[in-house]
Structures are given as structure tokens and as C-alpha cells.
Amino acid sequence: MGKKQAGTGPLSRRPDNSAFKQQRLPAWSPSLTANTVLPTFYILSLVCLLLGIWLLITVENTHELKVDYTNAGTCEECFNLRKSPNDSTTACTCTVSFHVPTTFPGDVFFYYGLRNFHQNLRRYMDSRDDAQMVGRKNNLKTPSSYCAPFDYDADRNPIAPCGAVANSMFNDSLTVMYNLMDGSKIQVPLYRKGIAWYTDKNVKFRNPSTNNTFPLQQAFEGTTRPLYWQRPVYELDDTDSNNNGFINDDLIVWMREAAFPNFKKLYGVLNRAQGPFTEGLPAGNYTLSINYNFPVEPFRGRKELVISTVTWFGGQNYFLPIAYLVTSGLILVTAVVLTTVYVKVGKRGKNMEE
């Protein structure tokens, strides 16, 4: 016997007569009345106000000082020298004096800042070879096509690290001197290692595998430095051999692209174990000495040293406190308007009846 054929009439596709398929399940629907909505608006306004005040006080407890050294002090000559690509390898040093008005207590962070430098351009961000940066030897000799035109030099030697991101690495050297009352100067000691993210230092960036019988230089044999670098990648740090190659902290910090054209990147952390810096950065006069290498005139940018303290909230950033305070004000205005309408109209609109 054959199987009974299902019905083909107009009711054959009707859903089952169940509570789920017929949408008869029990549900809760809030009753939005003035007695429930208006208190909610006032409470939200108060919460946002308290959060905004709390964050504003937290931000006010941080200290930040920016020193623009693009063409300040004696850097005018270096600024003009870097306008010409032919003089990119000519050494130039300059100094800028600045004053710290109040003591920066606790841990103090030193950043270099750039303005109008768009690291967030997609073509720029793609111009790198991540496989090369994790130490794969095949990619050292055959860089990714994404790195073009910064993949090979004029003699067809592969560039390591390749790409526009590495080629434009910030390469100014900054030294801060503390001017004492007797006229002498003390160099502000900085921790220059340990400034990169742990995952970047130990996962995303690795040197080509080597053994103890030959130096790191031989691992990069057959490659050349980026066009605008003054040193090869295996000689970035002449004071610490373990801070060279693709695991150099400054290189790793630079390779993490910024989201906005005005940004700052960590350069060092104050070493509080020496001299007058045990309690932080003391107030007084300072001198910034710069090995001026990075050109900013082609993109109409600016360079600066940023000195800052941080809290659990981070550095000095007023965006979030102001956003909470503005939101609190908007909610309060809305609540007042709704309250006025409710009072004028009355419950169920009885005052609108003629």
C-alpha cells in the first residue's frame, strides 16, 4: 500500500495550532506611563552626571606637557636640512629648552608625538609583510608584493623589513637633561625596553632562527635596510644586542599603526631609581637634545615630546568625561520637556478635551 498523499489544498501550509507557532505564548509587555518613564530619565541623568564628574576629577589628577620641537630652539636648521631627500643621511643635532611647572609624581611616561601623519590609510597599513616579521626566512628573500615599491632596492636586493610602514619608522633620538640650580645638568634616565605589547614582542614579531655560532647579522645576509633608514635592522640598538632585529621595541611600537592622524607613541618610562627622580619628574628647567632625522615638512606635520602621568583611566583625555556630562544634560532636558508636557496635558490627555 502506498503512503497517503498529503493534502494540497489552501490550508495545507497552515502552521500547527500550537501556542508557539500561533504566537500565543505568555509574554510581558511593559506599561510605559509617566510614573515609570520620567523617574527613569531623571535617574539616568544623575548616573551620567556622577560618572562624568568622577572621570573628570580622575583626568584632572593627571599631568601632561607637550614640547613641540619641529623648528623650535636650535632645530630650525635641522628642519630646513630635512626638506631635501639628498640630505637625509646628513647628521644634525639640536636642542630645545622647556620648563616643567609642577612635579609629575609617580611613574612618568615619555612619548614622541606626530601630527598630520596618516598611518590609518589603507594602502599604507597593508604595505608590510607579517610573515617576514615573524622571522620566516623565505619571506626575507622574497618579500610580499604588498610591500611594493619598498620590497626591493635599485639593485634588486630584498628589503628587511619591507613596506611603507617600516620604511617610515620614526628615527629621532631624544635625550632629556635636567638643569640644576648650580648650572650642571643630569640626564633623565629612561627605560627604553619593555615598552611594546607582550603579544607583539613574543608572538607577532620574531627574529629569523639562529644559533650561538653566528650573529644576527648573518641571518639577514642577502637583504638590505629600508631606503630611509640609517642603520640595518640588526643594528638598531648598539647598547643591547638582544634588542635588535624584528624584536626591537621601537620598531614594534611603530609597526602598530595609529587610528588617527595626530597620535603619540611610547618612547620610554622614567627610571625612578636614580638621583632626584625617585618621587617622579621634579619641576624645573629641562633641555631636550635631539638627533634630528625624521622629516615632517613633506606632509606638513609637527613633532613633539609628550611627558605624561597615567591613572587607571589612562592619560589626560577629556573626551569621555565630557561625553557623559553632555549626555546627562541632554537626558535632563528631555526629562524636563516630558514632565512639562505631562503637566500641561494631564493624564490621558484630559486637558486637551474641549
Tab-separated table of C-alpha atoms in Angstrom:
chain	number	residue	atom	x	y	z
A	1	MET	CA	0.000	0.000	0.000
A	2	GLY	CA	1.260	3.450	-0.868
A	3	LYS	CA	1.674	6.294	1.541
A	4	LYS	CA	-1.281	8.599	1.843
A	5	GLN	CA	-0.679	11.746	-0.136
A	6	ALA	CA	-0.655	14.948	1.889
A	7	GLY	CA	-3.326	17.498	1.238
A	8	THR	CA	-2.677	20.100	-1.417
A	9	GLY	CA	-5.500	22.490	-0.628
A	10	PRO	CA	-5.216	26.127	0.563
A	11	LEU	CA	-4.949	25.008	4.212
A	12	SER	CA	-2.107	22.508	3.652
A	13	ARG	CA	0.648	25.040	4.587
A	14	ARG	CA	-1.089	26.419	7.646
A	15	PRO	CA	1.154	26.219	10.798
A	16	ASP	CA	0.147	23.863	13.558
A	17	ASN	CA	-2.428	25.105	16.024
A	18	SER	CA	0.071	25.361	18.891
A	19	ALA	CA	0.834	28.178	21.302
A	20	PHE	CA	4.363	28.577	19.881
A	21	LYS	CA	3.513	28.598	16.165
A	22	GLN	CA	0.377	30.641	16.640
A	23	GLN	CA	2.226	33.165	18.874
A	24	ARG	CA	0.061	32.626	21.914
A	25	LEU	CA	2.937	32.153	24.372
A	26	PRO	CA	2.662	34.187	27.574
A	27	ALA	CA	4.634	37.443	27.323
A	28	TRP	CA	5.335	40.507	29.404
A	29	SER	CA	4.788	43.938	27.921
A	30	PRO	CA	5.932	46.973	29.950
A	31	SER	CA	3.377	49.621	30.660
A	32	LEU	CA	5.048	52.908	29.764
A	33	THR	CA	3.454	55.600	31.863
A	34	ALA	CA	4.675	58.936	33.121
A	35	ASN	CA	5.136	57.454	36.597
A	36	THR	CA	7.656	54.910	35.236
A	37	VAL	CA	9.345	56.763	32.357
A	38	LEU	CA	10.057	60.125	33.985
A	39	PRO	CA	11.861	58.719	37.064
A	40	THR	CA	13.965	56.557	34.729
A	41	PHE	CA	15.073	59.619	32.761
A	42	TYR	CA	15.994	61.535	35.916
A	43	ILE	CA	17.908	58.560	37.338
A	44	LEU	CA	19.858	58.074	34.082
A	45	SER	CA	20.703	61.769	34.019
A	46	LEU	CA	22.005	61.581	37.581
A	47	VAL	CA	24.066	58.457	36.879
A	48	CYS	CA	25.692	60.024	33.803
A	49	LEU	CA	26.359	63.216	35.764
A	50	LEU	CA	28.092	61.334	38.588
A	51	LEU	CA	30.171	59.271	36.147
A	52	GLY	CA	31.161	62.390	34.229
A	53	ILE	CA	32.254	64.219	37.395
A	54	TRP	CA	34.176	61.160	38.617
A	55	LEU	CA	36.043	60.746	35.331
A	56	LEU	CA	36.694	64.486	35.091
A	57	ILE	CA	38.304	64.501	38.552
A	58	THR	CA	40.380	61.468	37.554
A	59	VAL	CA	41.616	63.179	34.391
A	60	GLU	CA	42.405	66.373	36.291
A	61	ASN	CA	44.722	64.354	38.560
A	62	THR	CA	46.966	63.509	35.597
A	63	HIS	CA	49.773	65.731	34.362
A	64	GLU	CA	50.751	66.246	30.743
A	65	LEU	CA	53.255	68.503	28.999
A	66	LYS	CA	53.825	68.800	25.243
A	67	VAL	CA	57.042	70.193	23.789
A	68	ASP	CA	56.866	70.922	20.055
A	69	TYR	CA	60.410	70.766	18.718
A	70	THR	CA	59.690	70.750	14.968
A	71	ASN	CA	61.557	74.006	14.345
A	72	ALA	CA	61.893	75.349	17.874
A	73	GLY	CA	65.096	76.244	19.682
A	74	THR	CA	68.078	75.447	17.506
A	75	CYS	CA	66.127	72.941	15.369
A	76	GLU	CA	65.323	75.424	12.601
A	77	GLU	CA	68.483	74.475	10.699
A	78	CYS	CA	67.767	70.739	11.025
A	79	PHE	CA	64.170	71.293	9.931
A	80	ASN	CA	65.316	73.014	6.744
A	81	LEU	CA	68.013	70.393	6.156
A	82	ARG	CA	65.482	67.552	6.215
A	83	LYS	CA	63.409	69.176	3.473
A	84	SER	CA	65.796	67.755	0.876
A	85	PRO	CA	65.904	63.943	0.409
A	86	ASN	CA	69.552	64.266	-0.653
A	87	ASP	CA	70.451	65.388	2.885
A	88	SER	CA	68.531	62.612	4.644
A	89	THR	CA	71.737	60.912	5.829
A	90	THR	CA	73.447	64.101	6.995
A	91	ALA	CA	73.682	64.111	10.786
A	92	CYS	CA	72.030	67.025	12.573
A	93	THR	CA	71.529	67.671	16.287
A	94	CYS	CA	69.682	70.465	18.067
A	95	THR	CA	68.341	71.428	21.470
A	96	VAL	CA	65.114	72.850	22.854
A	97	SER	CA	64.657	74.241	26.363
A	98	PHE	CA	61.392	73.813	28.251
A	99	HIS	CA	60.013	74.226	31.753
A	100	VAL	CA	58.085	71.748	33.883
A	101	PRO	CA	55.824	73.922	36.084
A	102	THR	CA	54.978	71.285	38.679
A	103	THR	CA	56.309	67.954	39.828
A	104	PHE	CA	54.996	64.943	37.927
A	105	PRO	CA	54.557	62.380	40.735
A	106	GLY	CA	54.875	58.631	40.350
A	107	ASP	CA	55.554	56.878	37.078
A	108	VAL	CA	56.167	59.273	34.201
A	109	PHE	CA	55.878	58.245	30.556
A	110	PHE	CA	57.722	59.870	27.659
A	111	TYR	CA	56.147	59.767	24.191
A	112	TYR	CA	57.002	61.106	20.781
A	113	GLY	CA	54.046	62.694	19.032
A	114	LEU	CA	53.320	63.283	15.356
A	115	ARG	CA	50.658	65.491	13.825
A	116	ASN	CA	49.081	65.155	10.387
A	117	PHE	CA	50.737	61.771	9.784
A	118	HIS	CA	48.054	59.423	8.445
A	119	GLN	CA	49.036	55.922	9.493
A	120	ASN	CA	45.405	54.895	9.034
A	121	LEU	CA	45.476	54.962	5.217
A	122	ARG	CA	44.576	51.503	3.972
A	123	ARG	CA	47.320	51.312	1.341
A	124	TYR	CA	49.864	52.353	3.948
A	125	MET	CA	48.624	49.854	6.536
A	126	ASP	CA	48.738	46.987	4.003
A	127	SER	CA	52.307	47.816	2.959
A	128	ARG	CA	54.018	45.268	5.202
A	129	ASP	CA	54.869	41.569	5.299
A	130	ASP	CA	53.721	39.974	8.554
A	131	ALA	CA	55.217	36.627	7.526
A	132	GLN	CA	58.585	38.328	7.220
A	133	MET	CA	58.191	39.962	10.633
A	134	VAL	CA	57.799	36.586	12.356
A	135	GLY	CA	61.199	35.524	11.030
A	136	ARG	CA	60.321	33.290	8.089
A	137	LYS	CA	63.496	33.071	6.040
A	138	ASN	CA	61.706	32.544	2.741
A	139	ASN	CA	59.994	35.907	3.148
A	140	LEU	CA	63.299	37.621	3.900
A	141	LYS	CA	64.486	36.932	0.355
A	142	THR	CA	61.078	37.165	-1.352
A	143	PRO	CA	59.067	39.983	0.277
A	144	SER	CA	55.319	40.177	-0.216
A	145	SER	CA	54.028	42.129	-3.212
A	146	TYR	CA	52.065	44.278	-0.738
A	147	CYS	CA	55.403	45.898	0.198
A	148	ALA	CA	55.944	47.351	-3.286
A	149	PRO	CA	57.609	49.707	-4.061
A	150	PHE	CA	59.509	49.174	-0.806
A	151	ASP	CA	60.207	45.459	-1.388
A	152	TYR	CA	63.487	45.685	-3.347
A	153	ASP	CA	66.123	48.367	-3.721
A	154	ALA	CA	67.533	49.618	-7.026
A	155	ASP	CA	69.887	46.598	-7.207
A	156	ARG	CA	67.019	44.133	-6.612
A	157	ASN	CA	68.192	43.316	-3.100
A	158	PRO	CA	65.263	42.361	-0.829
A	159	ILE	CA	64.478	44.879	1.895
A	160	ALA	CA	64.047	43.723	5.500
A	161	PRO	CA	61.738	44.832	6.950
A	162	CYS	CA	59.862	45.714	3.792
A	163	GLY	CA	56.904	48.021	3.231
A	164	ALA	CA	55.955	51.651	3.700
A	165	VAL	CA	55.222	51.255	7.430
A	166	ALA	CA	58.731	50.090	8.304
A	167	ASN	CA	60.339	52.454	5.799
A	168	SER	CA	58.752	55.493	7.506
A	169	MET	CA	59.753	54.454	11.036
A	170	PHE	CA	60.278	57.354	13.438
A	171	ASN	CA	64.037	57.606	13.987
A	172	ASP	CA	64.679	60.734	16.067
A	173	SER	CA	66.772	60.116	19.190
A	174	LEU	CA	65.622	62.113	22.220
A	175	THR	CA	67.643	62.889	25.344
A	176	VAL	CA	66.201	64.948	28.210
A	177	MET	CA	68.551	66.809	30.567
A	178	TYR	CA	67.530	68.202	33.972
A	179	ASN	CA	69.090	71.624	34.628
A	180	LEU	CA	70.139	72.001	38.260
A	181	MET	CA	70.324	75.310	40.117
A	182	ASP	CA	74.149	75.258	40.144
A	183	GLY	CA	74.243	75.183	36.340
A	184	SER	CA	75.058	71.488	35.989
A	185	LYS	CA	72.852	69.026	34.108
A	186	ILE	CA	71.659	65.491	34.815
A	187	GLN	CA	70.353	63.201	32.125
A	188	VAL	CA	66.835	61.994	32.822
A	189	PRO	CA	67.150	58.175	32.927
A	190	LEU	CA	64.628	56.248	30.846
A	191	TYR	CA	63.689	52.624	30.495
A	192	ARG	CA	63.849	52.103	26.748
A	193	LYS	CA	62.915	48.417	26.795
A	194	GLY	CA	59.656	46.761	27.738
A	195	ILE	CA	57.580	49.480	26.024
A	196	ALA	CA	55.904	47.162	23.496
A	197	TRP	CA	52.842	44.961	23.996
A	198	TYR	CA	53.642	41.487	25.290
A	199	THR	CA	51.792	39.766	22.446
A	200	ASP	CA	53.657	41.856	19.875
A	201	LYS	CA	57.048	41.213	21.436
A	202	ASN	CA	56.590	37.463	21.873
A	203	VAL	CA	54.103	36.426	19.183
A	204	LYS	CA	53.786	38.805	16.226
A	205	PHE	CA	57.466	39.727	15.876
A	206	ARG	CA	60.305	37.201	15.881
A	207	ASN	CA	63.829	37.171	14.507
A	208	PRO	CA	64.962	34.553	11.986
A	209	SER	CA	66.133	31.426	13.770
A	210	THR	CA	69.839	31.459	14.607
A	211	ASN	CA	72.234	29.562	16.811
A	212	ASN	CA	75.021	30.700	19.059
A	213	THR	CA	77.709	30.123	16.429
A	214	PHE	CA	76.917	33.131	14.245
A	215	PRO	CA	75.492	36.621	14.942
A	216	LEU	CA	72.122	38.008	13.961
A	217	GLN	CA	73.732	39.841	11.052
A	218	GLN	CA	74.252	36.590	9.172
A	219	ALA	CA	70.552	35.739	9.483
A	220	PHE	CA	69.827	38.886	7.434
A	221	GLU	CA	72.600	38.225	4.924
A	222	GLY	CA	71.446	38.994	1.400
A	223	THR	CA	68.967	41.665	2.494
A	224	THR	CA	69.312	45.417	2.766
A	225	ARG	CA	67.943	48.118	5.040
A	226	PRO	CA	64.859	50.203	4.146
A	227	LEU	CA	65.570	53.154	1.883
A	228	TYR	CA	65.236	55.878	4.524
A	229	TRP	CA	66.913	54.021	7.383
A	230	GLN	CA	70.394	54.962	8.515
A	231	ARG	CA	71.105	51.549	10.064
A	232	PRO	CA	70.252	47.955	9.146
A	233	VAL	CA	67.623	46.197	11.230
A	234	TYR	CA	70.193	44.088	13.103
A	235	GLU	CA	71.971	47.238	14.400
A	236	LEU	CA	69.039	49.322	15.638
A	237	ASP	CA	70.251	49.226	19.254
A	238	ASP	CA	74.014	49.484	19.730
A	239	THR	CA	73.712	49.197	23.540
A	240	ASP	CA	71.761	45.933	23.767
A	241	SER	CA	72.278	43.118	21.276
A	242	ASN	CA	69.055	41.465	22.419
A	243	ASN	CA	67.049	44.479	21.260
A	244	ASN	CA	67.880	44.187	17.578
A	245	GLY	CA	66.201	42.768	14.522
A	246	PHE	CA	62.444	42.436	14.288
A	247	ILE	CA	62.108	42.326	18.106
A	248	ASN	CA	63.413	45.855	18.580
A	249	ASP	CA	60.971	47.657	20.883
A	250	ASP	CA	60.941	50.915	18.934
A	251	LEU	CA	60.238	49.069	15.688
A	252	ILE	CA	57.398	47.073	17.271
A	253	VAL	CA	55.810	50.204	18.750
A	254	TRP	CA	55.947	51.953	15.362
A	255	MET	CA	54.515	48.988	13.456
A	256	ARG	CA	51.276	49.155	15.472
A	257	GLU	CA	49.554	51.800	13.343
A	258	ALA	CA	47.663	54.681	14.943
A	259	ALA	CA	43.970	55.191	14.238
A	260	PHE	CA	44.129	58.997	13.946
A	261	PRO	CA	46.477	61.418	12.133
A	262	ASN	CA	47.514	63.055	15.424
A	263	PHE	CA	49.000	60.438	17.724
A	264	LYS	CA	51.717	59.688	20.243
A	265	LYS	CA	53.763	56.539	20.767
A	266	LEU	CA	55.665	55.437	23.842
A	267	TYR	CA	59.362	56.285	23.784
A	268	GLY	CA	60.433	55.450	27.335
A	269	VAL	CA	59.486	55.321	31.015
A	270	LEU	CA	61.189	57.308	33.757
A	271	ASN	CA	63.704	55.286	35.766
A	272	ARG	CA	62.901	56.335	39.327
A	273	ALA	CA	65.842	54.523	40.913
A	274	GLN	CA	68.329	57.324	40.382
A	275	GLY	CA	69.080	60.808	41.691
A	276	PRO	CA	66.293	63.352	42.115
A	277	PHE	CA	63.772	61.238	40.202
A	278	THR	CA	62.756	58.792	42.938
A	279	GLU	CA	59.455	60.618	43.550
A	280	GLY	CA	58.809	61.394	39.890
A	281	LEU	CA	59.858	64.131	37.496
A	282	PRO	CA	60.695	67.266	39.529
A	283	ALA	CA	59.617	70.741	38.499
A	284	GLY	CA	62.263	72.885	36.906
A	285	ASN	CA	64.062	73.684	33.680
A	286	TYR	CA	64.971	70.997	31.165
A	287	THR	CA	66.819	70.736	27.878
A	288	LEU	CA	65.743	68.381	25.118
A	289	SER	CA	68.563	67.197	22.862
A	290	ILE	CA	67.502	65.693	19.528
A	291	ASN	CA	69.296	63.731	16.836
A	292	TYR	CA	67.058	65.204	14.162
A	293	ASN	CA	66.358	62.599	11.452
A	294	PHE	CA	62.619	62.302	10.816
A	295	PRO	CA	61.324	64.783	8.161
A	296	VAL	CA	57.844	66.261	8.639
A	297	GLU	CA	57.784	69.128	6.129
A	298	PRO	CA	56.682	66.935	3.152
A	299	PHE	CA	53.344	66.152	4.855
A	300	ARG	CA	53.107	69.451	6.756
A	301	GLY	CA	53.373	67.706	10.088
A	302	ARG	CA	54.703	68.535	13.509
A	303	LYS	CA	56.847	66.659	16.020
A	304	GLU	CA	56.647	66.861	19.784
A	305	LEU	CA	57.792	65.309	23.022
A	306	VAL	CA	54.891	64.402	25.314
A	307	ILE	CA	55.512	63.865	29.036
A	308	SER	CA	52.575	62.416	30.930
A	309	THR	CA	51.450	60.553	34.014
A	310	VAL	CA	48.671	57.988	33.871
A	311	THR	CA	45.900	56.669	36.096
A	312	TRP	CA	43.625	53.634	35.864
A	313	PHE	CA	41.718	55.650	33.250
A	314	GLY	CA	44.838	56.242	31.144
A	315	GLY	CA	46.375	59.564	30.182
A	316	GLN	CA	44.867	63.030	30.040
A	317	ASN	CA	41.831	62.638	27.789
A	318	TYR	CA	38.692	64.713	28.342
A	319	PHE	CA	36.524	63.072	25.689
A	320	LEU	CA	34.732	60.501	27.854
A	321	PRO	CA	34.050	62.825	30.859
A	322	ILE	CA	32.649	65.498	28.542
A	323	ALA	CA	30.583	62.884	26.687
A	324	TYR	CA	28.991	61.716	29.949
A	325	LEU	CA	28.281	65.279	31.077
A	326	VAL	CA	26.733	66.222	27.730
A	327	THR	CA	24.635	63.042	27.743
A	328	SER	CA	23.466	63.814	31.271
A	329	GLY	CA	22.402	67.304	30.189
A	330	LEU	CA	20.513	66.021	27.131
A	331	ILE	CA	18.656	63.404	29.188
A	332	LEU	CA	17.788	66.023	31.806
A	333	VAL	CA	16.429	68.418	29.167
A	334	THR	CA	14.368	65.601	27.667
A	335	ALA	CA	13.010	64.671	31.092
A	336	VAL	CA	12.047	68.280	31.840
A	337	VAL	CA	10.284	68.613	28.478
A	338	LEU	CA	8.343	65.375	29.035
A	339	THR	CA	7.423	66.469	32.549
A	340	THR	CA	6.168	69.826	31.251
A	341	VAL	CA	4.088	68.129	28.561
A	342	TYR	CA	2.640	65.713	31.111
A	343	VAL	CA	1.722	68.516	33.498
A	344	LYS	CA	0.193	70.646	30.738
A	345	VAL	CA	-1.730	67.872	29.045
A	346	GLY	CA	-2.583	65.815	32.099
A	347	LYS	CA	-3.258	62.161	32.496
A	348	ARG	CA	-4.782	60.540	29.368
A	349	GLY	CA	-4.841	63.946	27.711
A	350	LYS	CA	-7.897	65.115	29.607
A	351	ASN	CA	-6.706	68.748	29.472
A	352	MET	CA	-6.842	68.557	25.666
A	353	GLU	CA	-10.579	67.875	25.693
A	354	GLU	CA	-12.703	70.754	24.531
